[in-house]
mmCIF file of C-alpha atoms in Angstrom:
data_model
loop_
_atom_site.group_PDB
_atom_site.id
_atom_site.type_symbol
_atom_site.label_atom_id
_atom_site.label_comp_id
_atom_site.label_asym_id
_atom_site.label_seq_id
_atom_site.Cartn_x
_atom_site.Cartn_y
_atom_site.Cartn_z
ATOM 1 C CA ALA A 1 199.306 202.791 -81.066
ATOM 2 C CA GLN A 2 199.849 199.084 -80.546
ATOM 3 C CA SER A 3 201.864 196.905 -82.860
ATOM 4 C CA VAL A 4 203.329 193.600 -83.053
ATOM 5 C CA ALA A 5 206.197 192.053 -85.036
ATOM 6 C CA GLN A 6 207.054 188.436 -86.075
ATOM 7 C CA PRO A 7 210.469 188.887 -87.558
ATOM 8 C CA GLU A 8 210.459 185.360 -89.297
ATOM 9 C CA ASP A 9 208.219 184.362 -92.149
ATOM 10 C CA GLN A 10 209.122 180.847 -91.757
ATOM 11 C CA VAL A 11 210.850 178.779 -89.082
ATOM 12 C CA ASN A 12 212.148 175.210 -89.844
ATOM 13 C CA VAL A 13 212.849 172.595 -87.257
ATOM 14 C CA ALA A 14 213.273 168.837 -87.174
ATOM 15 C CA GLU A 15 210.876 166.733 -85.385
ATOM 16 C CA GLY A 16 212.065 166.092 -81.709
ATOM 17 C CA ASN A 17 214.107 169.245 -81.498
ATOM 18 C CA PRO A 18 213.001 172.441 -79.547
ATOM 19 C CA LEU A 19 211.152 175.207 -81.514
ATOM 20 C CA THR A 20 210.965 179.001 -80.833
ATOM 21 C CA VAL A 21 208.608 181.395 -82.831
ATOM 22 C CA LYS A 22 209.528 184.889 -82.054
ATOM 23 C CA CYS A 23 207.288 187.945 -81.254
ATOM 24 C CA THR A 24 207.796 191.328 -80.130
ATOM 25 C CA TYR A 25 205.232 194.040 -79.227
ATOM 26 C CA SER A 26 205.099 197.681 -78.797
ATOM 27 C CA VAL A 27 202.289 199.267 -76.538
ATOM 28 C CA SER A 28 202.142 202.422 -74.639
ATOM 29 C CA GLY A 29 201.043 200.648 -71.482
ATOM 30 C CA ASN A 30 201.016 197.105 -70.279
ATOM 31 C CA PRO A 31 200.279 194.491 -72.834
ATOM 32 C CA TYR A 32 197.700 191.678 -73.111
ATOM 33 C CA LEU A 33 199.344 188.974 -75.454
ATOM 34 C CA PHE A 34 198.008 186.015 -77.285
ATOM 35 C CA TRP A 35 199.204 183.116 -79.547
ATOM 36 C CA TYR A 36 196.944 181.563 -82.144
ATOM 37 C CA VAL A 37 197.536 178.740 -84.684
ATOM 38 C CA GLN A 38 196.136 178.290 -88.067
ATOM 39 C CA TYR A 39 195.975 174.929 -89.789
ATOM 40 C CA PRO A 40 195.604 174.998 -93.626
ATOM 41 C CA ASN A 41 192.042 175.994 -94.762
ATOM 42 C CA ARG A 42 190.890 176.386 -91.234
ATOM 43 C CA GLY A 43 190.264 179.431 -88.727
ATOM 44 C CA LEU A 44 192.690 180.522 -86.074
ATOM 45 C CA GLN A 45 192.744 178.508 -82.793
ATOM 46 C CA PHE A 46 193.547 179.982 -79.455
ATOM 47 C CA LEU A 47 196.779 178.631 -78.025
ATOM 48 C CA LEU A 48 197.685 180.755 -74.948
ATOM 49 C CA LYS A 49 197.492 184.209 -73.484
ATOM 50 C CA TYR A 50 199.353 186.261 -70.946
ATOM 51 C CA ILE A 51 197.390 188.861 -68.885
ATOM 52 C CA THR A 52 199.540 189.188 -65.904
ATOM 53 C CA GLY A 53 201.479 187.213 -63.352
ATOM 54 C CA ASP A 54 203.848 184.600 -64.083
ATOM 55 C CA ASN A 55 206.119 185.348 -67.081
ATOM 56 C CA LEU A 56 206.075 181.771 -68.386
ATOM 57 C CA VAL A 57 202.678 180.868 -69.722
ATOM 58 C CA LYS A 58 201.471 177.156 -70.465
ATOM 59 C CA GLY A 59 199.035 176.552 -73.273
ATOM 60 C CA SER A 60 197.467 173.979 -75.619
ATOM 61 C CA TYR A 61 199.300 171.162 -77.276
ATOM 62 C CA GLY A 62 202.505 171.422 -74.940
ATOM 63 C CA PHE A 63 203.348 175.112 -76.237
ATOM 64 C CA GLU A 64 204.465 177.670 -73.710
ATOM 65 C CA ALA A 65 205.471 181.471 -74.280
ATOM 66 C CA GLU A 66 207.659 183.659 -72.181
ATOM 67 C CA PHE A 67 206.806 187.061 -71.441
ATOM 68 C CA ASN A 68 209.948 189.656 -71.187
ATOM 69 C CA LYS A 69 208.801 193.129 -70.515
ATOM 70 C CA SER A 70 212.569 194.517 -70.878
ATOM 71 C CA GLN A 71 212.750 193.119 -74.383
ATOM 72 C CA THR A 72 208.912 193.535 -75.049
ATOM 73 C CA SER A 73 208.863 189.915 -76.400
ATOM 74 C CA PHE A 74 206.725 187.054 -76.073
ATOM 75 C CA HIS A 75 208.218 184.074 -77.866
ATOM 76 C CA LEU A 76 206.423 180.864 -78.263
ATOM 77 C CA LYS A 77 208.236 177.558 -77.458
ATOM 78 C CA LYS A 78 208.030 173.836 -77.426
ATOM 79 C CA PRO A 79 210.573 171.435 -76.030
ATOM 80 C CA SER A 80 210.001 168.761 -78.709
ATOM 81 C CA ALA A 81 208.492 169.464 -81.969
ATOM 82 C CA LEU A 82 205.928 167.392 -83.788
ATOM 83 C CA VAL A 83 205.238 167.248 -87.542
ATOM 84 C CA SER A 84 201.561 167.885 -86.697
ATOM 85 C CA ASP A 85 202.697 171.366 -85.252
ATOM 86 C CA SER A 86 203.489 172.436 -88.729
ATOM 87 C CA ALA A 87 200.992 175.446 -89.025
ATOM 88 C CA LEU A 88 200.982 179.149 -89.427
ATOM 89 C CA TYR A 89 201.339 180.927 -85.842
ATOM 90 C CA PHE A 90 200.108 184.410 -85.107
ATOM 91 C CA CYS A 91 200.921 186.562 -82.236
ATOM 92 C CA ALA A 92 198.441 189.277 -81.044
ATOM 93 C CA VAL A 93 198.600 192.251 -78.610
ATOM 94 C CA ARG A 94 196.302 194.626 -76.908
ATOM 95 C CA ASP A 95 197.211 197.566 -74.716
ATOM 96 C CA MET A 96 195.344 197.192 -71.545
ATOM 97 C CA ASN A 97 195.589 200.918 -70.809
ATOM 98 C CA SER A 98 194.254 202.158 -73.931
ATOM 99 C CA GLY A 99 190.537 202.143 -73.305
ATOM 100 C CA TYR A 100 188.515 199.621 -75.354
ATOM 101 C CA SER A 101 190.349 198.610 -78.260
ATOM 102 C CA THR A 102 190.830 195.349 -80.379
ATOM 103 C CA LEU A 103 193.608 192.949 -80.908
ATOM 104 C CA THR A 104 196.582 193.515 -83.314
ATOM 105 C CA PHE A 105 197.839 190.717 -85.186
ATOM 106 C CA GLY A 106 201.198 189.987 -86.487
ATOM 107 C CA LYS A 107 201.811 188.751 -90.050
ATOM 108 C CA GLY A 108 202.186 185.287 -89.001
ATOM 109 C CA THR A 109 205.167 182.655 -88.954
ATOM 110 C CA MET A 110 204.987 179.550 -90.827
ATOM 111 C CA LEU A 111 206.321 176.685 -88.760
ATOM 112 C CA LEU A 112 207.439 173.676 -90.799
ATOM 113 C CA VAL A 113 208.536 170.570 -88.951
ATOM 114 C CA SER A 114 210.350 167.935 -90.851
ATOM 115 C CA PRO A 115 210.268 164.232 -90.182
ATOM 116 C CA ASN B 1 177.740 173.269 -79.707
ATOM 117 C CA ALA B 2 178.768 174.531 -83.186
ATOM 118 C CA GLY B 3 180.831 177.518 -82.199
ATOM 119 C CA VAL B 4 181.263 179.949 -85.048
ATOM 120 C CA THR B 5 179.768 179.038 -88.426
ATOM 121 C CA GLN B 6 180.480 180.836 -91.648
ATOM 122 C CA THR B 7 178.629 180.529 -95.011
ATOM 123 C CA PRO B 8 179.585 180.192 -97.875
ATOM 124 C CA LYS B 9 182.781 178.538 -97.750
ATOM 125 C CA PHE B 10 183.817 179.887 -101.219
ATOM 126 C CA ARG B 11 182.362 182.427 -103.726
ATOM 127 C CA ILE B 12 183.350 183.981 -106.868
ATOM 128 C CA LEU B 13 181.914 187.540 -107.633
ATOM 129 C CA LYS B 14 181.961 189.813 -110.689
ATOM 130 C CA ILE B 15 183.243 193.351 -110.036
ATOM 131 C CA GLY B 16 180.148 195.481 -108.832
ATOM 132 C CA GLN B 17 178.135 192.397 -107.651
ATOM 133 C CA SER B 18 177.186 192.506 -104.006
ATOM 134 C CA MET B 19 176.788 189.575 -101.489
ATOM 135 C CA THR B 20 176.423 188.969 -97.620
ATOM 136 C CA LEU B 21 178.758 186.833 -95.895
ATOM 137 C CA GLN B 22 177.013 185.009 -92.920
ATOM 138 C CA CYS B 23 178.327 184.529 -89.557
ATOM 139 C CA THR B 24 176.680 182.848 -86.661
ATOM 140 C CA GLN B 25 177.654 181.895 -83.245
ATOM 141 C CA ASP B 26 175.849 179.670 -80.545
ATOM 142 C CA MET B 27 178.085 180.642 -77.570
ATOM 143 C CA ASN B 28 176.276 183.522 -76.363
ATOM 144 C CA HIS B 29 178.953 185.885 -76.852
ATOM 145 C CA ASN B 30 178.477 189.592 -76.899
ATOM 146 C CA TYR B 31 181.674 190.550 -78.959
ATOM 147 C CA MET B 32 181.778 189.646 -82.768
ATOM 148 C CA TYR B 33 184.437 190.647 -85.234
ATOM 149 C CA TRP B 34 185.173 190.398 -89.027
ATOM 150 C CA TYR B 35 188.660 190.104 -90.260
ATOM 151 C CA ARG B 36 190.144 189.780 -93.582
ATOM 152 C CA GLN B 37 193.251 187.683 -94.215
ATOM 153 C CA ASP B 38 195.639 188.357 -97.052
ATOM 154 C CA PRO B 39 198.760 186.384 -97.666
ATOM 155 C CA GLY B 40 201.768 187.803 -95.662
ATOM 156 C CA MET B 41 199.596 190.391 -94.123
ATOM 157 C CA GLY B 42 198.134 188.884 -91.034
ATOM 158 C CA LEU B 43 194.647 189.756 -89.928
ATOM 159 C CA LYS B 44 193.142 193.083 -90.514
ATOM 160 C CA LEU B 45 189.871 193.931 -88.496
ATOM 161 C CA ILE B 46 187.079 195.236 -90.622
ATOM 162 C CA TYR B 47 184.210 195.750 -88.300
ATOM 163 C CA TYR B 48 183.433 194.568 -84.768
ATOM 164 C CA SER B 49 180.313 194.677 -82.372
ATOM 165 C CA VAL B 50 179.957 194.696 -78.793
ATOM 166 C CA GLY B 51 176.367 193.646 -78.804
ATOM 167 C CA ALA B 52 173.011 193.705 -80.571
ATOM 168 C CA GLY B 53 172.552 196.921 -82.131
ATOM 169 C CA ILE B 54 176.110 198.070 -81.721
ATOM 170 C CA THR B 55 178.843 198.138 -84.401
ATOM 171 C CA ASP B 56 182.059 200.014 -85.072
ATOM 172 C CA LYS B 57 184.563 200.354 -87.753
ATOM 173 C CA GLY B 58 187.965 198.518 -87.471
ATOM 174 C CA GLU B 59 191.296 199.015 -89.320
ATOM 175 C CA VAL B 60 189.781 198.467 -93.006
ATOM 176 C CA PRO B 61 186.180 199.081 -93.043
ATOM 177 C CA ASN B 62 185.838 200.780 -96.564
ATOM 178 C CA GLY B 63 183.804 198.879 -98.953
ATOM 179 C CA TYR B 64 181.948 196.796 -96.289
ATOM 180 C CA ASN B 65 178.667 197.215 -94.033
ATOM 181 C CA VAL B 66 177.794 195.368 -91.060
ATOM 182 C CA SER B 67 174.551 194.998 -88.988
ATOM 183 C CA ARG B 68 174.041 193.113 -85.627
ATOM 184 C CA SER B 69 170.225 192.565 -84.849
ATOM 185 C CA THR B 70 170.675 189.520 -82.688
ATOM 186 C CA THR B 71 173.439 188.247 -80.331
ATOM 187 C CA GLU B 72 173.910 185.191 -82.578
ATOM 188 C CA ASP B 73 174.349 186.763 -86.209
ATOM 189 C CA PHE B 74 176.798 189.271 -87.360
ATOM 190 C CA PRO B 75 176.464 189.406 -91.373
ATOM 191 C CA LEU B 76 179.043 191.249 -93.479
ATOM 192 C CA ARG B 77 177.843 192.987 -96.572
ATOM 193 C CA LEU B 78 179.746 193.859 -99.736
ATOM 194 C CA GLU B 79 177.982 196.319 -101.924
ATOM 195 C CA LEU B 80 180.063 196.934 -104.897
ATOM 196 C CA ALA B 81 182.666 194.153 -105.062
ATOM 197 C CA ALA B 82 186.307 195.002 -106.115
ATOM 198 C CA PRO B 83 188.991 192.951 -106.930
ATOM 199 C CA SER B 84 190.873 194.513 -103.746
ATOM 200 C CA GLN B 85 188.353 192.505 -101.741
ATOM 201 C CA THR B 86 189.600 189.219 -103.053
ATOM 202 C CA SER B 87 190.707 187.658 -99.521
ATOM 203 C CA VAL B 88 189.669 185.209 -96.864
ATOM 204 C CA TYR B 89 187.217 186.464 -94.470
ATOM 205 C CA PHE B 90 187.166 185.259 -90.839
ATOM 206 C CA CYS B 91 184.463 185.801 -88.303
ATOM 207 C CA ALA B 92 185.126 185.664 -84.716
ATOM 208 C CA SER B 93 183.525 185.957 -81.126
ATOM 209 C CA SER B 94 184.474 186.285 -77.586
ATOM 210 C CA ARG B 95 182.590 186.415 -74.217
ATOM 211 C CA THR B 96 183.763 189.986 -73.640
ATOM 212 C CA SER B 97 186.182 192.270 -75.294
ATOM 213 C CA GLY B 98 188.989 190.402 -76.860
ATOM 214 C CA GLU B 99 191.664 192.100 -74.658
ATOM 215 C CA VAL B 100 191.328 189.343 -71.893
ATOM 216 C CA ASN B 101 189.229 186.511 -73.345
ATOM 217 C CA GLU B 102 190.316 184.658 -76.373
ATOM 218 C CA GLN B 103 188.529 184.997 -79.700
ATOM 219 C CA PHE B 104 186.723 181.965 -81.359
ATOM 220 C CA PHE B 105 187.180 181.803 -84.992
ATOM 221 C CA GLY B 106 184.928 180.560 -87.774
ATOM 222 C CA PRO B 107 186.249 178.359 -90.774
ATOM 223 C CA GLY B 108 186.348 181.222 -93.151
ATOM 224 C CA THR B 109 184.963 182.387 -96.497
ATOM 225 C CA ARG B 110 187.430 182.396 -99.532
ATOM 226 C CA LEU B 111 186.062 185.167 -101.789
ATOM 227 C CA THR B 112 187.495 186.107 -105.249
ATOM 228 C CA VAL B 113 186.407 188.901 -107.200
ATOM 229 C CA LEU B 114 187.090 188.945 -110.816
#
């Protein structure tokens, strides 16, 4: 079975400071990993994904994520937060060795960036 | 190119009523999905489809039905609405299976069952 954990319900950061939103995963094989963002009253939007290759993945809006296989983590990062980054962030995982299956989403982390 | 569209945006149902949530995508994606989102619970997969005429159950299919007669449309049917089905429902699509290609989400339908 595959699972993903987002240990923080909420992350608070001041504008201009770096931000990190944490995600850890559990799969039996190698993972496909995704980050999505949800703005109020909107659907989820894709930010970035890790399939294979470089452990540092760059995505939309200046976000990046670091894949760490030994720690089974895929933390989302941004060097300088903007107030407009305030939103709900979801990590998702799929085990690439499990045959056809679908994504499993975490519970989400609310990011609040203060002016 | 409208992407994934969902109707209605909001709906209030009485217990026992039925309704269909509509979902249409214009990206010619083979794969389509229905999720429900409950506060603090993330997204749970209800049903998915890998192409016209092919559907399969997700994690929480009880109380719902789907059909996929065309590539574009993937309606979700609630036959006997229950308060436990109060949620926000999202439809999504992807070019191939979601493990490699990102999913594109609709704006959601907020359903309340009273």
